Amino acid sequence: MRRRLAYAAFVAVLAGANLLAFRNNVTADLTPDRRFTLQSESVEVARRLPRATTATVYLPASSRLGREAKLLLERYEAASGALRYSFVDPTSRPGALLEQGVTPGQAVLQAGDRRVVVEAVTEQDVTSGMLRLIRERERIVCFSTGHGERTLDDPGPGGLTGIAAALRAAGYAAVALPAGSLASGRPPDCDVLVAAGATTPFTEQEAAVVRDLLSAEGKVFVLVDGAATGPSDALTSPWGVRVPQGLVIDPVQSLQRDALSPVVDRYPSFNPVVASLRAATVWPQTAGLDPGGPDEYGGGLVPDRGGLYVSPLAVSSPSSWLESGGGAGFQEGADRRGPVLVAAAVDASEVGDRERRVPSERPRVIRERLLVFGTVNLAANAFVDLLGNARLVLDGFAWLAQDEDLIGLVAKPVSPSAIALTAARRRSIVWWTVFLPASLALGAAGFAWALRRR
Amino acid sequence: MSVPGARSVTTVRLIAGRELRSLILSGAGGVVGAIWLVLSGYLFSQSVVGTGEATLTPWANDVQVFLLPLAAALAMGTLASEQRSGTIDLWLSSPVRVWQLVTGKYLGTLAFFAVLLALTAPYVLVLTWWADPPAGPMIGAYIGVFLFGASALAVGVFASATTTSQIVAAFGGVAILTVFYYLDSLSEFLGGAGAERILFWGSLTPHLEAFMFGSLSLRDGVYYVSFAAFWVAAAAFVLRRRL
């Protein structure tokens, strides 16, 4: 009886130790990029999650990506206390993808009737998604109309139904402003104003409203129509980014050898819009931008504009040029040699001593932001799903509309160490890792057997 | 003056050393180890050649399933053969307690498993020669595989305590381990947040995940250590009742 009690006590001690460790878990992240350690911004956002928030990941839980996602979500769960996560295997339940309007690898965050789709289970995406989920109100993205802009309800190749759906999935409301409404003043409730491919000029009154908006904590996204850059230029020039006439030509690095559709994979900026972007992007019929700043691509502080800072986000390849006139091929003197800037971000709040703070419970930085892309086609239905286009456009909106909490959140690069595998190395790997250890073990066994026989 | 408990530790160490020697000199341990090393090496080489990535993570993930029969095979003779041949009575007629015998046998088998793991050192050499993999995830993978193997061996020792037949012990060990290996999959079918979480927590497999990606977790470490301790204690309990 005493022995049974002793065993029972031993088992109870083991169970208690597990319970204690479970409730007070301590982890040591040995990864070089500390991939499984949440940044303070993420912990802060996770703590603000409402009760019964769920994260549903559309990946097989046993896959490598699924396991990594689980480790990351465990950290959020521990930081939050309000989050519960689960996995749905897209291969065994393809209907769930259709029902939720998601693709494999995406995740859905839900709290009550609020729902946000997260592109991938990375810290940056999940924290960003959580922030959208806990916002007091939905962010509203307003698209201007009446100047030949692309429209949100046009399902054709040049329309924007694809990006409108992506915006809704990401937790934004995309609305079209009635034509002419800009002239009557700053549109109420608009967090971001978008001019998507204007081909006819804004009236002086409308342009003044946009200028006023940008001067008063406004966020504006200008997507240029490469064939008619004038209307966009009028909006962006006062903010240090000119959009000259002409298209970027790249006969070498382009989509299906169409020189008018450059493929861009150079993002010379730490700006959050491109900081986590690893994919190339396609820029059909894109204009070149001219920010006229001090660094290699024209970025940096704009002289005589106070705290205005222009970040060069994306540049075309060195084989490209900005075609400014007629004629086939590059014309020395007339055309501008590449790389050509095709996307720029203007921020009027980055320089520390020029930050303006408003009284509130927490100091809050006022940010005025303008994002300029050389082509609206990047976001059009025909191209938005190519390579990293959708990701870039959505990250652009996120940067424009984001709460301050995410500004310091840095994307953690996943950089697996690669082995250059030659045929000789493949053979060596098999010899060294299959035959050598087994031979050593067998040799030892044979030696022992021989010893025993003697 | 002797330190209290030092005698017990010495006894356990002696039994463990004897078990380790027996596994090495019997030849059977070497053959079982060689078979496992071939399978393990094959998994490693396939993961590296298949992905081109210098990492032990896929290997640590795949090798678990082969640790189940390995553990059962290594541990099947620890107590079953002693019971069958009657030498267990000799052990216990000397001033050796049941728990010392079981713990010593378990630690000896564990030491042999550690030797087998050390023989996989060429994996690390290959990776570091031709690439520059971060050390942290490799250390994590090894710690995880060692803890998983230690847990599986404890089940093998328990199975060996319940019978005089090594074959029955081996099959019994594999059967118990298979249940704990697939417990997390079972949780998906049962449903219900509470039951699902308990089954998931009880399973051997999920606790290795953090280790193999290079994230050490106290919770998972405590799980493996207590899992092993439970089955070793259970082996001692069963053996005591059988004698």
CSV table of C-alpha atoms in Angstrom, one decimal, chain A residues 429-439, chain B residues 34 37-43 45 123:
chain,number,residue,atom,x,y,z
A,429,ILE,CA,26.7,13.0,-48.9
A,430,VAL,CA,25.5,9.5,-49.3
A,431,TRP,CA,28.9,8.0,-48.5
A,432,TRP,CA,29.5,10.2,-45.5
A,433,THR,CA,26.1,10.0,-43.9
A,434,VAL,CA,24.7,6.6,-44.9
A,435,PHE,CA,27.6,4.2,-45.3
A,436,LEU,CA,30.2,5.7,-43.0
A,437,PRO,CA,28.2,5.7,-39.7
A,438,ALA,CA,26.6,2.4,-40.4
A,439,SER,CA,30.0,0.8,-41.3
B,34,ALA,CA,23.7,0.0,-38.1
B,37,LEU,CA,22.0,4.6,-39.0
B,38,VAL,CA,21.4,3.5,-42.6
B,39,LEU,CA,17.8,4.6,-42.4
B,40,SER,CA,18.6,7.8,-40.6
B,41,GLY,CA,21.5,8.6,-43.1
B,42,TYR,CA,19.1,7.9,-46.0
B,43,LEU,CA,16.5,10.3,-44.6
B,45,SER,CA,20.8,12.7,-47.5
B,123,TYR,CA,25.7,15.1,-40.9
